[in-house]
PDB file of C-alpha atoms in Angstrom:
ATOM      1  CA  MET J   1     143.691  48.276 -84.349  1.00 88.00           C
ATOM      2  CA  GLU J   2     141.908  51.274 -85.763  1.00 94.00           C
ATOM      3  CA  PRO J   3     144.017  53.321 -88.225  1.00 93.00           C
ATOM      4  CA  ALA J   4     144.070  56.457 -86.050  1.00 93.00           C
ATOM      5  CA  GLU J   5     145.089  54.388 -83.030  1.00 94.00           C
ATOM      6  CA  PHE J   6     147.807  52.701 -85.110  1.00 94.00           C
ATOM      7  CA  LEU J   7     149.222  56.066 -86.206  1.00 94.00           C
ATOM      8  CA  HIS J   8     149.454  57.171 -82.573  1.00 94.00           C
ATOM      9  CA  HIS J   9     151.069  53.857 -81.577  1.00 94.00           C
ATOM     10  CA  PHE J  10     153.500  54.076 -84.517  1.00 93.00           C
ATOM     11  CA  ALA J  11     154.470  57.644 -83.611  1.00 93.00           C
ATOM     12  CA  VAL J  12     155.289  56.557 -80.056  1.00 93.00           C
ATOM     13  CA  TYR J  13     156.969  53.182 -80.644  1.00 93.00           C
ATOM     14  CA  GLY J  14     158.250  53.393 -84.230  1.00 91.00           C
ATOM     15  CA  PRO J  15     161.287  55.566 -83.499  1.00 92.00           C
ATOM     16  CA  VAL J  16     162.204  53.481 -80.453  1.00 93.00           C
ATOM     17  CA  THR J  17     161.995  50.284 -82.481  1.00 91.00           C
ATOM     18  CA  GLY J  18     164.130  51.761 -85.262  1.00 88.00           C
ATOM     19  CA  ALA J  19     166.674  53.051 -82.760  1.00 91.00           C
ATOM     20  CA  ALA J  20     166.952  49.553 -81.280  1.00 91.00           C
ATOM     21  CA  VAL J  21     167.079  47.605 -84.550  1.00 89.00           C
ATOM     22  CA  PHE J  22     169.295  49.830 -86.717  1.00 89.00           C
ATOM     23  CA  PRO J  23     172.495  49.509 -84.617  1.00 92.00           C
ATOM     24  CA  PHE J  24     172.248  45.702 -84.693  1.00 90.00           C
ATOM     25  CA  ASP J  25     171.694  45.754 -88.446  1.00 89.00           C
ATOM     26  CA  ARG J  26     174.656  48.069 -88.965  1.00 91.00           C
ATOM     27  CA  ALA J  27     176.906  46.085 -86.591  1.00 92.00           C
ATOM     28  CA  SER J  28     176.011  42.801 -88.315  1.00 89.00           C
ATOM     29  CA  THR J  29     176.859  44.317 -91.677  1.00 90.00           C
ATOM     30  CA  VAL J  30     180.219  45.591 -90.447  1.00 92.00           C
ATOM     31  CA  MET J  31     181.144  42.298 -88.774  1.00 89.00           C
ATOM     32  CA  VAL J  32     180.267  40.175 -91.788  1.00 88.00           C
ATOM     33  CA  ALA J  33     182.131  42.606 -94.076  1.00 89.00           C
ATOM     34  CA  ILE J  34     185.277  42.360 -91.930  1.00 89.00           C
ATOM     35  CA  THR J  35     185.083  38.559 -91.904  1.00 85.00           C
ATOM     36  CA  THR J  36     184.517  38.507 -95.654  1.00 86.00           C
ATOM     37  CA  TYR J  37     187.468  40.794 -96.266  1.00 86.00           C
ATOM     38  CA  SER J  38     189.650  38.486 -94.183  1.00 83.00           C
ATOM     39  CA  ALA J  39     188.417  35.381 -96.026  1.00 81.00           C
ATOM     40  CA  VAL J  40     188.894  36.892 -99.467  1.00 79.00           C
ATOM     41  CA  GLU J  41     192.322  38.362 -98.682  1.00 82.00           C
ATOM     42  CA  SER J  42     193.618  35.069 -97.319  1.00 80.00           C
ATOM     43  CA  HIS J  43     192.148  33.113-100.258  1.00 81.00           C
ATOM     44  CA  ARG J  44     190.242  30.819 -97.919  1.00 80.00           C
ATOM     45  CA  PRO J  45     187.717  28.337 -99.279  1.00 81.00           C
ATOM     46  CA  GLY J  46     184.166  29.665 -99.342  1.00 82.00           C
ATOM     47  CA  ARG J  47     185.173  33.120-100.570  1.00 81.00           C
ATOM     48  CA  ARG J  48     182.219  33.299-102.978  1.00 85.00           C
ATOM     49  CA  ALA J  49     179.727  32.442-100.247  1.00 87.00           C
ATOM     50  CA  TRP J  50     181.405  34.961 -97.932  1.00 87.00           C
ATOM     51  CA  THR J  51     181.019  37.620-100.602  1.00 88.00           C
ATOM     52  CA  LEU J  52     177.249  37.097-100.768  1.00 90.00           C
ATOM     53  CA  ALA J  53     176.791  37.547 -97.013  1.00 90.00           C
ATOM     54  CA  PRO J  54     177.695  41.253 -96.797  1.00 91.00           C
ATOM     55  CA  VAL J  55     175.880  41.972-100.054  1.00 92.00           C
ATOM     56  CA  GLY J  56     172.622  40.841 -98.463  1.00 92.00           C
ATOM     57  CA  MET J  57     173.327  42.770 -95.273  1.00 92.00           C
ATOM     58  CA  VAL J  58     174.095  45.936 -97.225  1.00 94.00           C
ATOM     59  CA  GLY J  59     170.761  45.323 -98.963  1.00 94.00           C
ATOM     60  CA  THR J  60     169.008  45.441 -95.577  1.00 92.00           C
ATOM     61  CA  LEU J  61     170.553  48.858 -95.000  1.00 93.00           C
ATOM     62  CA  LEU J  62     169.794  50.150 -98.504  1.00 94.00           C
ATOM     63  CA  VAL J  63     166.092  49.377 -98.164  1.00 94.00           C
ATOM     64  CA  LEU J  64     165.913  51.963 -95.396  1.00 92.00           C
ATOM     65  CA  PRO J  65     166.516  55.047 -97.591  1.00 93.00           C
ATOM     66  CA  ILE J  66     164.878  53.435-100.627  1.00 94.00           C
ATOM     67  CA  TYR J  67     161.534  52.917 -98.914  1.00 94.00           C
ATOM     68  CA  PHE J  68     161.288  53.018 -95.125  1.00 93.00           C
ATOM     69  CA  VAL J  69     162.502  56.553 -94.405  1.00 93.00           C
ATOM     70  CA  ASP J  70     159.807  58.182 -96.559  1.00 95.00           C
ATOM     71  CA  ALA J  71     157.065  55.739 -95.523  1.00 94.00           C
ATOM     72  CA  ASN J  72     157.824  56.100 -91.829  1.00 94.00           C
ATOM     73  CA  LEU J  73     158.096  59.880 -91.984  1.00 94.00           C
ATOM     74  CA  ALA J  74     154.770  60.017 -93.802  1.00 95.00           C
ATOM     75  CA  MET J  75     153.072  58.027 -91.043  1.00 94.00           C
ATOM     76  CA  PHE J  76     154.691  60.224 -88.363  1.00 93.00           C
ATOM     77  CA  ASP J  77     153.042  63.283 -89.920  1.00 92.00           C
ATOM     78  CA  PRO J  78     149.940  64.210 -87.904  1.00 90.00           C
ATOM     79  CA  ALA J  79     148.217  65.113 -91.187  1.00 93.00           C
ATOM     80  CA  PHE J  80     148.602  61.552 -92.529  1.00 94.00           C
ATOM     81  CA  PRO J  81     145.097  60.352 -93.455  1.00 95.00           C
ATOM     82  CA  PRO J  82     143.953  57.346 -91.401  1.00 94.00           C
ATOM     83  CA  GLU J  83     142.230  55.929 -94.488  1.00 94.00           C
ATOM     84  CA  ALA J  84     145.679  55.536 -96.119  1.00 95.00           C
ATOM     85  CA  VAL J  85     147.050  53.347 -93.310  1.00 95.00           C
ATOM     86  CA  HIS J  86     145.910  50.024 -94.795  1.00 95.00           C
ATOM     87  CA  THR J  87     147.454  50.667 -98.231  1.00 95.00           C
ATOM     88  CA  THR J  88     150.644  52.060 -96.719  1.00 95.00           C
ATOM     89  CA  LEU J  89     151.042  49.114 -94.365  1.00 94.00           C
ATOM     90  CA  THR J  90     150.467  46.645 -97.192  1.00 96.00           C
ATOM     91  CA  ASP J  91     153.436  48.153 -99.045  1.00 96.00           C
ATOM     92  CA  TRP J  92     155.398  48.507 -95.800  1.00 95.00           C
ATOM     93  CA  TYR J  93     154.977  44.790 -95.020  1.00 95.00           C
ATOM     94  CA  ARG J  94     156.130  43.779 -98.513  1.00 96.00           C
ATOM     95  CA  TRP J  95     159.283  45.835 -98.180  1.00 96.00           C
ATOM     96  CA  ASN J  96     159.804  44.561 -94.644  1.00 94.00           C
ATOM     97  CA  TRP J  97     159.629  40.962 -95.868  1.00 96.00           C
ATOM     98  CA  VAL J  98     162.303  41.783 -98.463  1.00 95.00           C
ATOM     99  CA  ARG J  99     164.452  43.309 -95.749  1.00 93.00           C
ATOM    100  CA  ALA J 100     163.743  40.480 -93.314  1.00 92.00           C
ATOM    101  CA  GLY J 101     164.567  37.876 -95.969  1.00 95.00           C
ATOM    102  CA  LEU J 102     167.951  39.406 -96.757  1.00 94.00           C
ATOM    103  CA  GLY J 103     169.203  38.924 -93.183  1.00 91.00           C
ATOM    104  CA  PRO J 104     168.649  35.142 -93.002  1.00 93.00           C
ATOM    105  CA  ALA J 105     169.873  34.750 -96.590  1.00 94.00           C
ATOM    106  CA  SER J 106     173.105  36.490 -95.577  1.00 92.00           C
ATOM    107  CA  ALA J 107     173.389  34.318 -92.483  1.00 91.00           C
ATOM    108  CA  ALA J 108     172.856  31.184 -94.580  1.00 93.00           C
ATOM    109  CA  SER J 109     175.558  32.315 -97.003  1.00 92.00           C
ATOM    110  CA  ALA J 110     177.958  32.891 -94.107  1.00 89.00           C
ATOM    111  CA  CYS J 111     177.126  29.447 -92.691  1.00 90.00           C
ATOM    112  CA  ILE J 112     177.787  27.841 -96.071  1.00 91.00           C
ATOM    113  CA  ALA J 113     181.114  29.670 -96.237  1.00 89.00           C
ATOM    114  CA  LEU J 114     182.026  28.425 -92.764  1.00 87.00           C
ATOM    115  CA  ILE J 115     181.089  24.847 -93.661  1.00 89.00           C
ATOM    116  CA  VAL J 116     183.054  24.961 -96.907  1.00 87.00           C
ATOM    117  CA  GLY J 117     186.025  26.503 -95.107  1.00 80.00           C
ATOM    118  CA  ARG J 118     185.850  23.954 -92.326  1.00 79.00           C
ATOM    119  CA  GLY J 119     185.762  21.085 -94.800  1.00 69.00           C
ATOM    120  CA  GLU J 120     188.906  22.362 -96.451  1.00 61.00           C
ATOM    121  CA  SER J 121     190.778  23.097 -93.257  1.00 53.00           C
ATOM    122  CA  SER J 122     189.793  19.929 -91.397  1.00 49.00           C
ATOM    123  CA  SER J 123     191.834  17.621 -93.566  1.00 49.00           C
ATOM    124  CA  VAL J 124     194.547  15.863 -91.602  1.00 45.00           C
ATOM    125  CA  PRO J 125     197.970  17.297 -92.428  1.00 49.00           C
ATOM    126  CA  GLU J 126     200.678  14.923 -93.474  1.00 52.00           C
ATOM    127  CA  THR J 127     203.156  14.244 -90.720  1.00 52.00           C
ATOM    128  CA  ILE J 128     206.816  14.662 -91.239  1.00 55.00           C
ATOM    129  CA  THR J 129     208.737  11.516 -90.428  1.00 56.00           C
ATOM    130  CA  PRO J 130     212.362  11.743 -89.422  1.00 59.00           C
ATOM    131  CA  LYS J 131     214.903  10.226 -91.812  1.00 56.00           C
TER     132      LYS J 131
END
């Protein structure tokens, strides 16, 4: 896609994409934080792995003001030079890979916590025998 065409496409579809993705990102962060709080408060096994899950998800949200807000607003500006698109997108993709990597890393940490917790809670309880 030509840079000028990309800028037009980005101006039309960028905000819609962000409006669709951000609520899911925020909701995932809140849900994993609530689950982590519950796991840590009840001293369940896997607390350390649970703690890493919301940290990664918060990281996905922090990358937005650290990089994406300014980069996206710059590309929304009609005065943005088309010759700067390639360099800007190179940086944008790097940051997006960081952000995209944090989500699966958080999910993996939550899965590990679930597995560890399941292993601890799946032991067969001793039965009480009448005297």
